[in-house]
Coordinates of C-alpha atoms and ligand atoms in Angstrom, one line a residue:
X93 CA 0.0 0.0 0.0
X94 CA 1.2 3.2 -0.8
X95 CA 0.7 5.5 2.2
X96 CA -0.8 9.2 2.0
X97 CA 1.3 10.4 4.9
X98 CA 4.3 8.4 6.4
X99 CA 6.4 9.3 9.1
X100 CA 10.6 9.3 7.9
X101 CA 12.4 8.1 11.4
X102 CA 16.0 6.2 10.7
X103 CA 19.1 5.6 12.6
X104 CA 19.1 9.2 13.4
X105 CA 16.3 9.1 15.5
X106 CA 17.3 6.0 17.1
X107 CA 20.7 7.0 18.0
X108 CA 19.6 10.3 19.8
X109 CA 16.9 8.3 21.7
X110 CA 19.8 6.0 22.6
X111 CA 21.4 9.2 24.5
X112 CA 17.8 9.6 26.2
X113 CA 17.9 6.3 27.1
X114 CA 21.6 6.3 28.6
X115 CA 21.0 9.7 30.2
X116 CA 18.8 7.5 33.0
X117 CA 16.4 11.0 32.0
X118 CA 13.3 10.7 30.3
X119 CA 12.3 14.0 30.9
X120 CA 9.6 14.5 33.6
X121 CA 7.4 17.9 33.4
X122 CA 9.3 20.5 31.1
X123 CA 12.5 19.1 32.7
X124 CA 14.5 17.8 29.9
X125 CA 17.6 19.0 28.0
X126 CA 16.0 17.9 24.5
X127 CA 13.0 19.8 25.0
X128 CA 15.1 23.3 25.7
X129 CA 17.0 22.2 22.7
X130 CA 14.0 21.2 20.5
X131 CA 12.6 24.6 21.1
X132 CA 15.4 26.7 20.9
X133 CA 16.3 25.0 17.4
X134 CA 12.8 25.3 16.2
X135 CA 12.5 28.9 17.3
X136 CA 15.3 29.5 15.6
X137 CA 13.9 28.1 12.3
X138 CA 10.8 30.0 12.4
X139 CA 10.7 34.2 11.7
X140 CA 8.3 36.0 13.8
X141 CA 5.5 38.5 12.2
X142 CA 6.5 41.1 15.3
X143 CA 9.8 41.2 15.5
X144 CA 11.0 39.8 11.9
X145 CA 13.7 38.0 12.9
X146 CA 14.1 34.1 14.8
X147 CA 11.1 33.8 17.2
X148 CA 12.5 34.1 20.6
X149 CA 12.0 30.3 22.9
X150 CA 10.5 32.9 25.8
X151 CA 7.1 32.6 22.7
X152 CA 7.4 28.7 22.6
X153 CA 6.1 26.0 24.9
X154 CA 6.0 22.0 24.6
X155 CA 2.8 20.7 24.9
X156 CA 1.7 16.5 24.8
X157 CA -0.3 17.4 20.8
X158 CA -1.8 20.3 19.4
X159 CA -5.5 18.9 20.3
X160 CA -4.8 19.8 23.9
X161 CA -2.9 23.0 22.4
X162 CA -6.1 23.9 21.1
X163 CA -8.2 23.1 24.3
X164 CA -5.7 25.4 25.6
X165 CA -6.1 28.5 23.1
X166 CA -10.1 28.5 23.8
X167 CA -9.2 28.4 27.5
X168 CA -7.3 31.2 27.1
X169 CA -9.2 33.1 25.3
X170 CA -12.9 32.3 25.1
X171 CA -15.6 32.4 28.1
X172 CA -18.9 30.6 28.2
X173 CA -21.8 31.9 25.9
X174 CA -19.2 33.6 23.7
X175 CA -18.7 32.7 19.9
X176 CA -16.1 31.3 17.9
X177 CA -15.7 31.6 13.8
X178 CA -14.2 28.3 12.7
X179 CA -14.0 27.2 9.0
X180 CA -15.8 24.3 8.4
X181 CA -13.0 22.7 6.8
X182 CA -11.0 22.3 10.4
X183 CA -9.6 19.4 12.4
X184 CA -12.7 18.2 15.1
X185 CA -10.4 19.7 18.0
X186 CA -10.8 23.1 17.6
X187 CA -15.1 23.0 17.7
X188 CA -14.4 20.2 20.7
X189 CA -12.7 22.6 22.5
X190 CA -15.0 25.4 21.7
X191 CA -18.1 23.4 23.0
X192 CA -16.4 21.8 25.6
X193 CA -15.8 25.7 26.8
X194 CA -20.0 25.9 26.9
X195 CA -19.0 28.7 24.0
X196 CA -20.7 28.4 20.5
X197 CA -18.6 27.2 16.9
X198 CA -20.1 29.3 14.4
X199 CA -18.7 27.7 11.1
X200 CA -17.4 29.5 8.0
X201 CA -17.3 29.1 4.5
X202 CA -13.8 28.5 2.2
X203 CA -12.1 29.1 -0.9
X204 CA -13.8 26.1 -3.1
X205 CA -10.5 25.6 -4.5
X206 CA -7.8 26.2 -2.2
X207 CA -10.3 25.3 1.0
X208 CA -8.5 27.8 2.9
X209 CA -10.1 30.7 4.6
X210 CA -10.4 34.3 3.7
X211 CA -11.5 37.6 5.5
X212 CA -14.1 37.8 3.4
X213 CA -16.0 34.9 4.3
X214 CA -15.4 35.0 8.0
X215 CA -17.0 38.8 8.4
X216 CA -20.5 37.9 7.7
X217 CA -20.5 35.9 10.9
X218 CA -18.6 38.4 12.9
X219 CA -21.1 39.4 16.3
X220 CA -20.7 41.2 19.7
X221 CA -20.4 37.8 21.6
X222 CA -17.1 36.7 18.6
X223 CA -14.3 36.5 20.9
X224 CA -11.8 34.4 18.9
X225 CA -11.4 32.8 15.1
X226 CA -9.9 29.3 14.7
X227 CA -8.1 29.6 11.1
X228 CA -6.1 26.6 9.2
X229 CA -3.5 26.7 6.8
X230 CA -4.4 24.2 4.4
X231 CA -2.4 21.6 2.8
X232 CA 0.6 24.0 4.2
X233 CA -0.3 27.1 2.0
X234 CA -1.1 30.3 4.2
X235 CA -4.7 31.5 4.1
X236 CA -5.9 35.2 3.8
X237 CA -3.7 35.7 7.1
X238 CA -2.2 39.2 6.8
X239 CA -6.2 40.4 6.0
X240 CA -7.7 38.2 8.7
X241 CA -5.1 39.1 11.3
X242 CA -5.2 43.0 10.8
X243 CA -9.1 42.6 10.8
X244 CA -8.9 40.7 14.2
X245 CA -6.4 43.6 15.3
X246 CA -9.2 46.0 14.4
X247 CA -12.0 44.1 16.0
X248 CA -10.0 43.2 19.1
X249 CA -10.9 39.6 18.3
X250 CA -8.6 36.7 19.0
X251 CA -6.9 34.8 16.4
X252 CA -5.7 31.4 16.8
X253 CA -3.7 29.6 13.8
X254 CA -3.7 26.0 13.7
X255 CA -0.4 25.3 12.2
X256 CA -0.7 21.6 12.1
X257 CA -0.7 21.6 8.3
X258 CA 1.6 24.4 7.8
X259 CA 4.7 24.0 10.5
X260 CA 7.5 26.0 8.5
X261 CA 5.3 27.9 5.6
X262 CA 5.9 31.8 5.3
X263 CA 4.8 34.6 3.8
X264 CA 6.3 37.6 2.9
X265 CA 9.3 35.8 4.8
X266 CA 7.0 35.9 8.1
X267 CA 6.2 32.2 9.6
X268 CA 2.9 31.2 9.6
X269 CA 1.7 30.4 13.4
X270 CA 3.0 33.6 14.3
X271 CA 0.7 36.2 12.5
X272 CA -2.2 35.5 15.4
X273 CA -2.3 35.7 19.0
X274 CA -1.7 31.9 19.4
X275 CA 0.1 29.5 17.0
X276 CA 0.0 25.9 17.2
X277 CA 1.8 23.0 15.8
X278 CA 1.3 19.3 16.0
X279 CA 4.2 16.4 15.6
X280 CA 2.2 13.3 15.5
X281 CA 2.5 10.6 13.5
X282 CA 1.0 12.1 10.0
X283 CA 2.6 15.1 10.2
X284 CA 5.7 16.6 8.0
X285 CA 7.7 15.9 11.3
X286 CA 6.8 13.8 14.2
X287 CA 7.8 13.7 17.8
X288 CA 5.4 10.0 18.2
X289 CA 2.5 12.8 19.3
X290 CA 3.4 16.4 20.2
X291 CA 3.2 19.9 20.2
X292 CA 4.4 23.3 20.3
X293 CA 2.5 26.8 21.1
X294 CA 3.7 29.8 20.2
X295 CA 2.1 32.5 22.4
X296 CA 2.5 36.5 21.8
X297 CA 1.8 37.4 25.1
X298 CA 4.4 35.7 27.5
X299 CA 2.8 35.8 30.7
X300 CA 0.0 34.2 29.1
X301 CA 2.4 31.5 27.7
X302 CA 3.3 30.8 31.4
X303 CA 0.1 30.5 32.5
X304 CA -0.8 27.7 30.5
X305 CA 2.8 26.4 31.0
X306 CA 1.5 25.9 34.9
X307 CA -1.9 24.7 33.3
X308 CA -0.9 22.2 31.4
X309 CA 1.7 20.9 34.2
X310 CA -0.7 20.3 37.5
X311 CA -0.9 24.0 37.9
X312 CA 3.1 23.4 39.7
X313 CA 5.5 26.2 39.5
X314 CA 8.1 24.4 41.3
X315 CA 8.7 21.1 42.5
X316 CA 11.8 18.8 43.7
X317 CA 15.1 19.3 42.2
X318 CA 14.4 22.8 40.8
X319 CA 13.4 24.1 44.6
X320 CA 16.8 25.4 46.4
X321 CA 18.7 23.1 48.8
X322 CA 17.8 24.9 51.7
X323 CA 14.5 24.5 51.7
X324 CA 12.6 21.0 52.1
X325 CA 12.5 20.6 48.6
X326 CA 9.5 18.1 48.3
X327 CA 7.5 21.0 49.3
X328 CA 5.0 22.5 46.7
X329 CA 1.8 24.8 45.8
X330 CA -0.3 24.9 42.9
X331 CA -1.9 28.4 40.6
X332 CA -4.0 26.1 39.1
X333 CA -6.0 22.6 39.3
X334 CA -4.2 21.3 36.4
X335 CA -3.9 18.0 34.8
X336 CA -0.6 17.2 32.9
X337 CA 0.0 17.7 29.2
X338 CA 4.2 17.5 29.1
X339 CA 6.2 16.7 26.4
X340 CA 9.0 13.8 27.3
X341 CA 13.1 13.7 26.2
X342 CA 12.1 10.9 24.4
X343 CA 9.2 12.9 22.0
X344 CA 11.7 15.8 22.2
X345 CA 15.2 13.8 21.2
X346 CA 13.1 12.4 18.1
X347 CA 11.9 16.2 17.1
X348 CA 15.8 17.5 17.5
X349 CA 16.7 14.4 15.0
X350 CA 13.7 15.5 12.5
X351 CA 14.7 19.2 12.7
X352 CA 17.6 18.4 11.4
X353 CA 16.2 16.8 8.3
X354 CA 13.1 19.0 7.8
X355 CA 14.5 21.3 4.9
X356 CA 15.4 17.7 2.9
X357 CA 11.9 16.7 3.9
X358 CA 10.7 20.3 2.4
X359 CA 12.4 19.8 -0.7
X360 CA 11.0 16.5 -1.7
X361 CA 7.8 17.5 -0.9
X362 CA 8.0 20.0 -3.2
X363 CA 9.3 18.1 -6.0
X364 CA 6.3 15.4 -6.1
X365 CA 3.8 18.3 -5.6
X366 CA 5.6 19.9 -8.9
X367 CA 5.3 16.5 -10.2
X368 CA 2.0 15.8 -9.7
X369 CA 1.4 19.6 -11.5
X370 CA 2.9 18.7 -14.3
X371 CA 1.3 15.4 -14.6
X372 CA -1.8 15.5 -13.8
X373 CA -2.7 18.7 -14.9
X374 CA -2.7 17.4 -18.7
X375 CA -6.1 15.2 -17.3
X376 CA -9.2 16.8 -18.4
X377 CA -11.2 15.3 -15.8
X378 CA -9.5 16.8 -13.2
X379 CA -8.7 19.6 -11.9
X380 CA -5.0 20.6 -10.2
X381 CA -4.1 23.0 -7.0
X382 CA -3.7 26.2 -7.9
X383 CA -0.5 27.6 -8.0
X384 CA 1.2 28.5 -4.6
X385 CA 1.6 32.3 -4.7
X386 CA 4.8 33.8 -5.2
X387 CA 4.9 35.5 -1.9
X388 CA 4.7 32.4 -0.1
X389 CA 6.4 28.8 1.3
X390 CA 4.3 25.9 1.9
X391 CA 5.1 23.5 3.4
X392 CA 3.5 20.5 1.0
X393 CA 1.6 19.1 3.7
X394 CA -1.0 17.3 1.6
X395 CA -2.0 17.5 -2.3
X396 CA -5.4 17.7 -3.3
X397 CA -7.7 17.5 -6.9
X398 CA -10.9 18.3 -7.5
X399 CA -13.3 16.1 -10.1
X400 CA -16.7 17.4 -11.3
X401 CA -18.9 14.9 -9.9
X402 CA -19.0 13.3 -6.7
X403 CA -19.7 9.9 -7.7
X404 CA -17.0 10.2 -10.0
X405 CA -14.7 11.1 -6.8
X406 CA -15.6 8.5 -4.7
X407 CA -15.1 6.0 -7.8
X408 CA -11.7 6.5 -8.3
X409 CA -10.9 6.7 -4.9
X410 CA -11.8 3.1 -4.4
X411 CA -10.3 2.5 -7.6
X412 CA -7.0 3.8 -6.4
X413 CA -7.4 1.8 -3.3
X414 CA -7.7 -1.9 -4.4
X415 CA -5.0 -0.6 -6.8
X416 CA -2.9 -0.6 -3.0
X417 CA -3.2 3.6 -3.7
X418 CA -4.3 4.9 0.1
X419 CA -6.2 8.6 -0.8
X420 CA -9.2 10.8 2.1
X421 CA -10.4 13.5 2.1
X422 CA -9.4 16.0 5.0
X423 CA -11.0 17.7 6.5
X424 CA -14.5 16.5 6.7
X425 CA -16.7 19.2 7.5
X426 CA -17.6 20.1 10.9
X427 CA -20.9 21.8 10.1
X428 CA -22.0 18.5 9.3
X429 CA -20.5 16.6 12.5
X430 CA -24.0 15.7 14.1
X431 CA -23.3 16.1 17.7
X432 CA -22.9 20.1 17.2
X433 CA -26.5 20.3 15.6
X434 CA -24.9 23.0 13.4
X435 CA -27.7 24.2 10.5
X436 CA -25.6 26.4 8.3
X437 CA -25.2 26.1 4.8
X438 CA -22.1 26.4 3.4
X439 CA -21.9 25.9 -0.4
X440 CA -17.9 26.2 -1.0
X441 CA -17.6 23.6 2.0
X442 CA -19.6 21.2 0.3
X443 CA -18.3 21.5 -3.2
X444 CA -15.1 21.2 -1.5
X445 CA -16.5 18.0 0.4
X446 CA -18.1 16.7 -2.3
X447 CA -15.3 16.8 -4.8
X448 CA -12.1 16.8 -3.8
X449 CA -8.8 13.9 -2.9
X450 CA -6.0 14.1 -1.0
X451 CA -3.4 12.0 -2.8
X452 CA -0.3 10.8 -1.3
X453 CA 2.8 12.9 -0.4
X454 CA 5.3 12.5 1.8
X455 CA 9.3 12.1 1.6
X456 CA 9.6 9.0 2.0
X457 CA 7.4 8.2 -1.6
X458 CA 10.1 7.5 -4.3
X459 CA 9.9 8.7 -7.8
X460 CA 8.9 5.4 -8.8
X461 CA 5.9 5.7 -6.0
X462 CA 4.8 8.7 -7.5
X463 CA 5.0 8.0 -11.2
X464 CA 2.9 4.5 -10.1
X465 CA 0.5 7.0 -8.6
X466 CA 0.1 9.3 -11.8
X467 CA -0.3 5.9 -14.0
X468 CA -3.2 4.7 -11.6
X469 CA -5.0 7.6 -11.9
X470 CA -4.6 8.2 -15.5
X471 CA -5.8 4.7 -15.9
X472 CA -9.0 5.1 -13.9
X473 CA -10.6 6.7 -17.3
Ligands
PLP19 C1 -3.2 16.8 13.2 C2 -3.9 18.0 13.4 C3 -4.3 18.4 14.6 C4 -4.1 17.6 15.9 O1 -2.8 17.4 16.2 P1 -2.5 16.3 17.3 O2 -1.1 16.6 17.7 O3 -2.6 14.9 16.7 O4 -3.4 16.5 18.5 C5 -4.9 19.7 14.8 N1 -5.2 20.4 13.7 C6 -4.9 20.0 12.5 C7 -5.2 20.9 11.3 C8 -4.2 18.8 12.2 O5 -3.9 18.4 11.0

């Protein structure tokens, strides 16, 4: 079966969680040396909107995945009763976290093409109660960000990006993630790098940041061996009721290693979403991405077409799968997840729905993989 994400872990990876093993250290809390160096090395990877050079660690926190990082963002940010904009085209977290908060998910349409979000379609739905928007970077490529987060300026509403999909994509030379009040990336096991499961937040405000630092570690601000000597040690209070959401060395270690390989990772992606441009584009039955802006990186997260019909769609994706092919469709649409009783109608979303495949990418798919990929869908008519 060819995958439609893979992780790429090798000898790399095991050797540095060999160190993690021999340290007798696994990390407990934020107390790890991979985890300081994870962030500092990813900080230093990523540009920040405010400052426009490497976003500093104070803005960065490990968290256990970004569904908890989004848990985290509403907590921050949103209070019962209020309302949150979400596209509709969104991982389940973020509406999970918004109803789990006793606040309302008001979904938004897309871009039928791109399925990414614009300012344009979250206004109509913008009310006195809005206290935050949710946005996506999909497949990697930035949505209407610099509009949306000067509008949310304006408003003085919160913005959260999701960066799951979009860990190193930029534009304008500014790193996604950072354009909003809250930025979060996820490392689990379908992402373009993995930690097993993880996360990082990037906050703006750093008090805020250590808030949910506390939060998300049993509401502890010290404990045991980072309490002085002459005090009984063992002693503690809590700011907070908190359960635990840590990273461990282990996660960490792995996420160092992939750092290290992420602008190879980059590139191939790249090449197999040109590929697939050239390729496929010369279908008639089809229809390709459209070009990534000039302005901006992706970061080749996923690839998606779009067919005219539906039925047609859902053909060739079974087609493609006894043919050992592995294709979805993210992300299903939350205005039509039952449990939120949502009764908007959102015609770009369903197009969207209705017509569109993710394909495979990822850098561990050889040339060969790809080319067998293009063949089986050129065969399907
Ligand atoms: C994967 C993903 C998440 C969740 O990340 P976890 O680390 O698995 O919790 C959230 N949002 C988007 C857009 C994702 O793709």
């Amino acid at each position: 079966m060819i995958n439609i994400y893979q992780p790429s872990l090798g000898d790399e990876e095991l050797k540095i969680i060999e160190d993690v093993f021999k340290s007798n250290w696994l990390g407990y809390g934020r107390q790890g040396r991979y985890q300081d160096e994870f962030i500092k090395n990813l900080s230093n990877m990523l540009i920040d909107t405010d400052v426009n050079t490497s976003v500093s660690s104070d803005n960065l926190l490990t968290i256990s995945c970004c569904s908890e990082a989004l848990f985290q963002s509403v907590e921050s940010y949103v209070n019962e009763g209020d309302e949150v904009i979400i596209p509709s085209i969104n991982f389940v977290a973020a509406s999970n976290a918004v109803v789990h908060k006793k606040a309302k998910p008001v979904f938004c349409d897309v871009n039928p093409r791109t399925l990414n979000v614009e300012l344009k379609h979250i206004e109509p739905h913008v009310t006195d109660k809005t206290s935050a928007i949710i946005v996506i970077h999909y497949a990697g490529v930035p949505c209407d960000i610099e509009n949306i987060s000067e509008f949310c300026k304006e408003k003085n509403i919160k913005l959260i990006e999701d960066n799951a999909n979009s860990p190193f994509s930029k534009v304008n030379g500014k790193s996604t993630g950072t354009f909003g009040n809250m930025g979060l990336w996820s490392f689990d096991p379908m992402k373009v790098i993995t930690t097993g499961d993880g996360g990082v937040i990037y906050c703006k405000n750093k008090d805020l940041l250590k808030d949910i630092k506390y939060r998300t570690y049993l509401g502890l601000k010290s404990s045991g061996s980072s309490n002085p000597v002459d005090k009984k040690w063992w002693e503690f209070d809590i700011t907070f009721p908190g359960s635990k959401y840590t990273m461990n060395d282990i996660s960490a270690a792995i996420g160092v290693a992939q750092l290290k390989k992420v602008n190879d990772f980059l590139k191939i992606r790249k090449h197999i979403h040109e590929t697939y441009n050239s390729e496929l584009s010369k279908i008639s039955w089809l229809q390709t991405p459209n070009d990534i802006p000039n302005n901006v990186i992706s970061s080749y997260y996923m690839y998606h077409i779009q067919l005219e019909s539906e039925n047609d769609r859902n053909e060739l994706a079974k087609y493609l799968r006894k043919n050992d092919i592995y294709t979805t469709f993210r992300y299903y649409p939350l205005h039509w997840v039952k449990h939120y009783k949502s009764k908007q109608l959102l015609p770009n979303v369903e197009y969207a729905a209705n017509h569109t495949l993710n394909i495979p990418i990822h850098q561990s798919l050889s040339d060969d993989d790809v080319s067998l990929v293009i063949e089986n869908i050129k065969s399907y008519k």
